[in-house]
CSV table of C-alpha atoms in Angstrom, one decimal:
chain,number,residue,atom,x,y,z
D,1,MET,CA,-11.5,60.6,-84.7
D,2,LEU,CA,-11.4,63.6,-82.5
D,3,SER,CA,-9.5,63.4,-79.2
D,4,PRO,CA,-11.6,62.7,-76.1
D,5,LEU,CA,-10.3,66.0,-74.8
D,6,ASN,CA,-12.2,67.8,-77.6
D,7,ARG,CA,-15.4,65.6,-77.6
D,8,LEU,CA,-18.4,66.6,-75.7
D,9,ASP,CA,-19.7,63.0,-75.8
D,10,ALA,CA,-16.5,61.8,-74.1
D,11,LEU,CA,-17.4,63.8,-70.9
D,12,THR,CA,-19.5,62.7,-68.0
D,13,TRP,CA,-22.8,64.4,-67.4
D,14,PRO,CA,-21.4,66.5,-64.4
D,15,GLN,CA,-18.5,67.6,-66.7
D,16,VAL,CA,-20.9,68.5,-69.4
D,17,LYS,CA,-23.0,70.5,-67.0
D,18,ALA,CA,-20.0,72.5,-65.9
D,19,ALA,CA,-18.6,72.9,-69.4
D,20,LEU,CA,-21.8,74.2,-71.0
D,21,ASN,CA,-22.4,76.6,-68.2
D,22,ARG,CA,-19.1,78.3,-68.8
D,23,GLU,CA,-19.2,81.8,-70.4
D,24,GLY,CA,-18.9,81.5,-74.1
D,25,SER,CA,-19.5,77.7,-74.2
D,26,THR,CA,-19.3,76.7,-77.9
D,27,VAL,CA,-20.2,73.3,-79.4
D,28,VAL,CA,-19.1,72.5,-82.9
D,29,TRP,CA,-21.1,69.9,-84.9
D,30,PRO,CA,-19.2,68.6,-88.0
D,31,PHE,CA,-21.5,67.8,-90.9
D,32,GLY,CA,-20.6,65.6,-93.9
D,33,ALA,CA,-22.5,63.3,-96.3
D,34,CYS,CA,-22.6,59.7,-97.4
D,35,GLU,CA,-22.5,60.2,-101.2
D,36,GLN,CA,-20.7,59.1,-104.3
D,37,HIS,CA,-17.4,61.0,-104.9
D,38,GLY,CA,-16.4,59.5,-108.3
D,39,PRO,CA,-14.6,56.2,-108.7
D,40,GLN,CA,-11.6,57.3,-106.8
D,41,LEU,CA,-12.9,58.7,-103.5
D,42,PRO,CA,-15.0,57.1,-100.7
D,43,LEU,CA,-18.6,57.9,-99.8
D,44,THR,CA,-17.4,59.4,-96.5
D,45,THR,CA,-15.3,62.1,-98.2
D,46,ASP,CA,-17.1,65.2,-96.8
D,47,ALA,CA,-17.6,63.7,-93.3
D,48,LEU,CA,-13.9,62.8,-93.1
D,49,PHE,CA,-12.9,66.3,-94.2
D,50,ALA,CA,-15.1,68.0,-91.6
D,51,GLU,CA,-13.9,65.8,-88.8
D,52,ARG,CA,-10.2,65.7,-89.6
D,53,ILE,CA,-9.8,69.5,-90.2
D,54,LEU,CA,-11.8,70.2,-87.1
D,55,GLN,CA,-9.6,67.8,-85.1
D,56,VAL,CA,-6.4,69.6,-86.1
D,57,VAL,CA,-8.0,73.0,-85.3
D,58,LEU,CA,-9.2,72.1,-81.9
D,59,GLU,CA,-5.9,70.5,-81.0
D,60,GLN,CA,-4.1,73.7,-81.8
D,61,LEU,CA,-6.5,75.9,-79.8
D,62,PRO,CA,-5.5,76.6,-76.2
D,63,SER,CA,-7.0,73.8,-74.1
D,64,GLU,CA,-8.6,76.1,-71.6
D,65,LEU,CA,-11.0,77.6,-74.2
D,66,PRO,CA,-14.7,76.5,-73.8
D,67,ILE,CA,-15.1,74.6,-77.1
D,68,TRP,CA,-16.1,71.0,-77.7
D,69,ALA,CA,-17.2,68.9,-80.7
D,70,LEU,CA,-20.1,66.6,-81.3
D,71,PRO,CA,-19.7,63.3,-83.3
D,72,VAL,CA,-19.7,63.9,-87.0
D,73,GLN,CA,-23.1,63.8,-88.8
D,74,ALA,CA,-22.1,61.5,-91.5
D,75,ILE,CA,-25.3,61.3,-93.5
D,76,GLY,CA,-26.7,64.5,-94.9
D,77,PHE,CA,-28.9,65.9,-97.7
D,78,SER,CA,-27.6,64.6,-101.0
D,79,PRO,CA,-30.4,64.2,-103.5
D,80,GLU,CA,-28.2,65.6,-106.3
D,81,HIS,CA,-26.2,62.4,-106.2
D,82,ALA,CA,-29.1,60.0,-106.4
D,83,GLY,CA,-28.7,57.2,-108.9
D,84,PHE,CA,-25.1,56.5,-107.9
D,85,PRO,CA,-24.9,53.3,-105.7
D,86,GLY,CA,-24.0,54.1,-102.1
D,87,THR,CA,-25.4,57.6,-101.9
D,88,LEU,CA,-27.6,57.9,-98.8
D,89,SER,CA,-29.7,61.0,-98.2
D,90,LEU,CA,-31.9,62.3,-95.5
D,91,SER,CA,-34.9,64.4,-96.5
D,92,ALA,CA,-34.7,68.1,-96.0
D,93,ASP,CA,-37.4,68.0,-93.4
D,94,LEU,CA,-35.6,65.3,-91.4
D,95,LEU,CA,-32.3,67.1,-91.4
D,96,ILE,CA,-33.9,70.3,-90.2
D,97,ARG,CA,-35.8,68.4,-87.5
D,98,LEU,CA,-32.6,66.7,-86.4
D,99,LEU,CA,-30.8,70.0,-86.1
D,100,LYS,CA,-33.7,71.6,-84.2
D,101,GLU,CA,-34.0,68.8,-81.7
D,102,VAL,CA,-30.3,68.4,-81.0
D,103,GLY,CA,-29.7,72.1,-80.9
D,104,SER,CA,-32.7,72.7,-78.6
D,105,GLN,CA,-31.3,70.1,-76.1
D,106,LEU,CA,-27.9,71.7,-76.2
D,107,ALA,CA,-29.4,75.1,-75.5
D,108,ASP,CA,-31.4,73.8,-72.6
D,109,ALA,CA,-28.2,72.3,-71.2
D,110,GLY,CA,-26.6,75.7,-71.3
D,111,ALA,CA,-24.6,75.9,-74.6
D,112,GLN,CA,-24.3,79.4,-75.8
D,113,ARG,CA,-23.1,78.8,-79.4
D,114,LEU,CA,-23.5,76.0,-81.9
D,115,VAL,CA,-21.3,76.0,-84.9
D,116,LEU,CA,-22.4,73.9,-87.8
D,117,PHE,CA,-19.0,72.8,-89.4
D,118,ASN,CA,-20.2,71.6,-92.8
D,119,ALA,CA,-18.1,70.1,-95.6
D,120,HIS,CA,-20.9,69.2,-98.0
D,121,GLY,CA,-21.7,71.9,-100.5
D,122,GLY,CA,-25.1,70.5,-101.4
D,123,GLN,CA,-26.5,71.3,-97.9
D,124,ILE,CA,-25.2,74.8,-97.3
D,125,GLY,CA,-28.6,76.5,-97.9
D,126,LEU,CA,-30.5,73.9,-96.0
D,127,LEU,CA,-28.3,74.2,-92.9
D,128,GLN,CA,-28.7,78.0,-93.1
D,129,ALA,CA,-32.4,77.6,-93.1
D,130,ALA,CA,-32.3,75.1,-90.3
D,131,ALA,CA,-30.0,77.4,-88.2
D,132,ARG,CA,-32.6,80.2,-88.5
D,133,SER,CA,-35.4,77.8,-87.4
D,134,LEU,CA,-33.4,76.6,-84.4
D,135,ARG,CA,-32.6,80.2,-83.4
D,136,ALA,CA,-36.3,81.0,-83.5
D,137,LEU,CA,-36.9,78.1,-81.1
D,138,ARG,CA,-34.0,78.9,-78.8
D,139,PRO,CA,-33.1,82.6,-78.9
D,140,SER,CA,-30.4,82.0,-76.2
D,141,LEU,CA,-28.4,79.8,-78.6
D,142,ALA,CA,-26.3,81.5,-81.2
D,143,VAL,CA,-26.2,79.3,-84.3
D,144,LEU,CA,-23.4,79.7,-86.9
D,145,PRO,CA,-23.8,77.6,-90.1
D,146,CYS,CA,-20.4,77.4,-91.8
D,147,PHE,CA,-19.0,75.8,-94.9
D,148,LEU,CA,-15.5,74.3,-94.8
D,149,TRP,CA,-14.3,75.8,-98.1
D,150,SER,CA,-15.9,79.3,-97.9
D,151,GLY,CA,-13.7,82.4,-97.6
D,152,VAL,CA,-10.4,80.5,-97.2
D,153,ALA,CA,-7.6,82.8,-98.2
D,154,GLY,CA,-5.0,81.4,-100.5
D,155,LEU,CA,-7.1,78.8,-102.3
D,156,GLU,CA,-7.1,80.8,-105.5
D,157,ALA,CA,-3.3,80.6,-105.6
D,158,LEU,CA,-3.3,76.8,-105.2
D,159,LEU,CA,-5.9,75.9,-107.8
D,160,PRO,CA,-6.2,76.7,-111.5
D,161,GLU,CA,-8.9,79.3,-112.1
D,162,GLN,CA,-11.1,77.0,-114.1
D,163,GLU,CA,-10.9,74.2,-111.6
D,164,ALA,CA,-11.6,76.5,-108.7
D,165,ARG,CA,-14.7,77.7,-110.6
D,166,GLU,CA,-15.9,74.5,-112.1
D,167,GLY,CA,-14.4,71.7,-110.1
D,168,LEU,CA,-17.5,71.3,-107.9
D,169,HIS,CA,-17.2,67.6,-106.9
D,170,ALA,CA,-14.4,65.0,-106.5
D,171,GLY,CA,-12.1,67.1,-108.7
D,172,LEU,CA,-8.6,68.4,-108.1
D,173,ALA,CA,-9.1,69.9,-104.6
D,174,GLU,CA,-11.0,67.1,-103.0
D,175,THR,CA,-8.9,64.3,-104.5
D,176,SER,CA,-5.7,66.1,-103.4
D,177,LEU,CA,-7.0,66.7,-99.9
D,178,MET,CA,-7.9,63.1,-99.5
D,179,LEU,CA,-4.4,62.1,-100.7
D,180,ALA,CA,-3.0,64.2,-97.8
D,181,LEU,CA,-5.5,63.1,-95.1
D,182,ALA,CA,-6.2,59.4,-95.9
D,183,PRO,CA,-4.3,58.2,-99.0
D,184,HIS,CA,-5.3,54.6,-98.4
D,185,LEU,CA,-8.9,55.6,-99.3
D,186,VAL,CA,-8.0,57.0,-102.7
D,187,GLY,CA,-8.3,54.8,-105.8
D,188,SER,CA,-6.0,54.9,-108.8
D,189,GLU,CA,-8.4,56.6,-111.3
D,190,ARG,CA,-8.1,60.3,-111.9
D,191,PRO,CA,-11.2,61.2,-113.9
D,192,VAL,CA,-12.0,64.5,-115.7
D,193,ASP,CA,-15.7,64.7,-116.2
D,194,GLY,CA,-18.8,67.0,-115.9
D,195,LEU,CA,-17.0,70.1,-117.3
D,196,HIS,CA,-19.5,72.7,-118.3
D,197,HIS,CA,-17.7,75.5,-120.1
D,198,ASP,CA,-18.1,74.2,-123.6
D,199,PRO,CA,-21.1,76.1,-125.2
D,200,SER,CA,-21.9,73.0,-127.3
D,201,LEU,CA,-22.7,70.9,-124.2
D,202,PRO,CA,-26.3,70.9,-122.9
D,203,ALA,CA,-25.1,71.3,-119.3
D,204,THR,CA,-23.2,74.5,-120.0
D,205,PRO,CA,-25.1,77.5,-118.5
D,206,PRO,CA,-26.0,80.5,-120.7
D,207,PRO,CA,-24.2,83.8,-120.1
D,208,GLY,CA,-24.7,85.1,-116.6
D,209,TRP,CA,-25.8,81.8,-115.2
D,210,SER,CA,-23.9,79.0,-113.4
D,211,LEU,CA,-24.3,75.7,-111.7
D,212,GLU,CA,-23.3,77.4,-108.4
D,213,GLY,CA,-22.5,81.0,-107.5
D,214,HIS,CA,-24.5,84.2,-108.2
D,215,ALA,CA,-27.2,82.7,-110.4
D,216,PRO,CA,-27.2,79.0,-109.8
D,217,CYS,CA,-29.5,76.1,-110.7
D,218,ALA,CA,-30.6,72.9,-108.9
D,219,TRP,CA,-28.6,70.4,-110.8
D,220,PHE,CA,-28.3,66.6,-110.6
D,221,THR,CA,-24.9,65.0,-111.0
D,222,ARG,CA,-26.2,62.4,-113.4
D,223,GLU,CA,-27.1,65.2,-115.8
D,224,LEU,CA,-23.5,66.4,-115.9
D,225,SER,CA,-21.2,63.4,-115.4
D,226,ALA,CA,-21.0,59.7,-116.1
D,227,THR,CA,-18.4,59.1,-113.4
D,228,GLY,CA,-19.8,61.3,-110.7
D,229,VAL,CA,-16.9,63.7,-110.9
D,230,ILE,CA,-17.5,67.3,-111.8
D,231,GLY,CA,-14.0,68.7,-112.4
D,232,ASP,CA,-10.5,67.5,-113.3
D,233,SER,CA,-8.7,65.3,-110.9
D,234,ARG,CA,-5.7,64.4,-113.1
D,235,GLN,CA,-3.2,66.6,-111.4
D,236,ALA,CA,-4.2,65.7,-107.9
D,237,SER,CA,-1.2,65.2,-105.5
D,238,GLU,CA,-0.5,64.8,-101.9
D,239,ALA,CA,1.7,67.9,-101.9
D,240,LEU,CA,-1.3,70.0,-103.1
D,241,GLY,CA,-3.5,68.3,-100.5
D,242,LYS,CA,-1.1,69.3,-97.7
D,243,ALA,CA,-1.1,72.9,-98.9
D,244,LEU,CA,-4.9,72.9,-99.0
D,245,GLU,CA,-5.0,71.3,-95.5
D,246,GLU,CA,-2.7,74.0,-94.2
D,247,ALA,CA,-4.8,76.8,-95.7
D,248,LEU,CA,-8.0,75.3,-94.2
D,249,VAL,CA,-6.5,74.8,-90.8
D,250,ARG,CA,-5.0,78.3,-90.7
D,251,HIS,CA,-8.3,79.8,-91.7
D,252,TRP,CA,-10.5,78.0,-89.2
D,253,LEU,CA,-8.0,78.4,-86.4
D,254,ASP,CA,-8.1,82.2,-86.9
D,255,ARG,CA,-11.9,82.1,-87.1
D,256,PHE,CA,-12.4,80.1,-83.9
D,257,GLN,CA,-9.8,82.2,-82.0
D,258,ALA,CA,-11.6,85.4,-83.0
D,259,LEU,CA,-15.0,83.9,-82.1
D,260,LEU,CA,-14.0,82.6,-78.7
D,261,ALA,CA,-12.4,85.9,-77.8
D,262,SER,CA,-15.6,87.8,-78.4
D,263,ASP,CA,-19.2,88.0,-77.1
D,264,TRP,CA,-20.6,87.7,-80.7
D,265,PRO,CA,-23.2,87.0,-81.9
D,266,PRO,CA,-25.7,88.7,-79.6
D,267,ARG,CA,-28.4,86.4,-78.2
D,268,ALA,CA,-31.2,86.5,-75.7
D,269,GLN,CA,-30.2,86.2,-72.1
D,270,VAL,CA,-31.4,83.3,-70.0
D,271,ILE,CA,-31.9,83.5,-66.2
D,272,ARG,CA,-30.8,80.2,-64.7
D,273,LEU,CA,-32.4,79.1,-61.4
């Protein structure tokens, strides 16, 4: 759990008023999901990743910077994992409405930026659309929808090329990161399933197409995998997980430092009475 020093909800209302009216006030909302992650990882995998990585990053930022976190949003948009017991999913409309309502209240309280710190790949596009809708409602609030794993330098050196490309869910990277962050939550199985590079398999895309990437499709896990895993977790290790954690923390520490040192992105000015 994030330190009380970093949590907006650990402040009193006068403290929140003073905090959010500071120049550059930035609120970070970690997003995860409650969804199957194979037989070896817990339902909370994405939520735990978002909260734990954000915690380390905020602890390493200078304490005087105007940045605070909200409690993690632990249930997200996960229809692709329906059919596996334990998966809980909000509707797209509900998640967009949730973001618009909470974001509007933060803007009205004086927040200048809202960063959506998302670790669930299945809701990247939805949070981008929700962010645009929120910005239309509250032009004074800059909204930045981010994905934990996007643009992180060094990942290609840590993961085999095929796994980096095709290990979409509960594979080598996620199993290893969980071994580093919460090993007591990792089961003993190391499945390899849902691979889609064999032309004889019905789930293998034709040339130029992919499950994710430049020309993706809206897939369901049950169409690809019996275990819920899409990838190869057999070589997962704590050592690899720690290397992935270091890369993620370094990346997001750099990103937040740069953001907080800037006036970006531009936003409509609000005159306060």
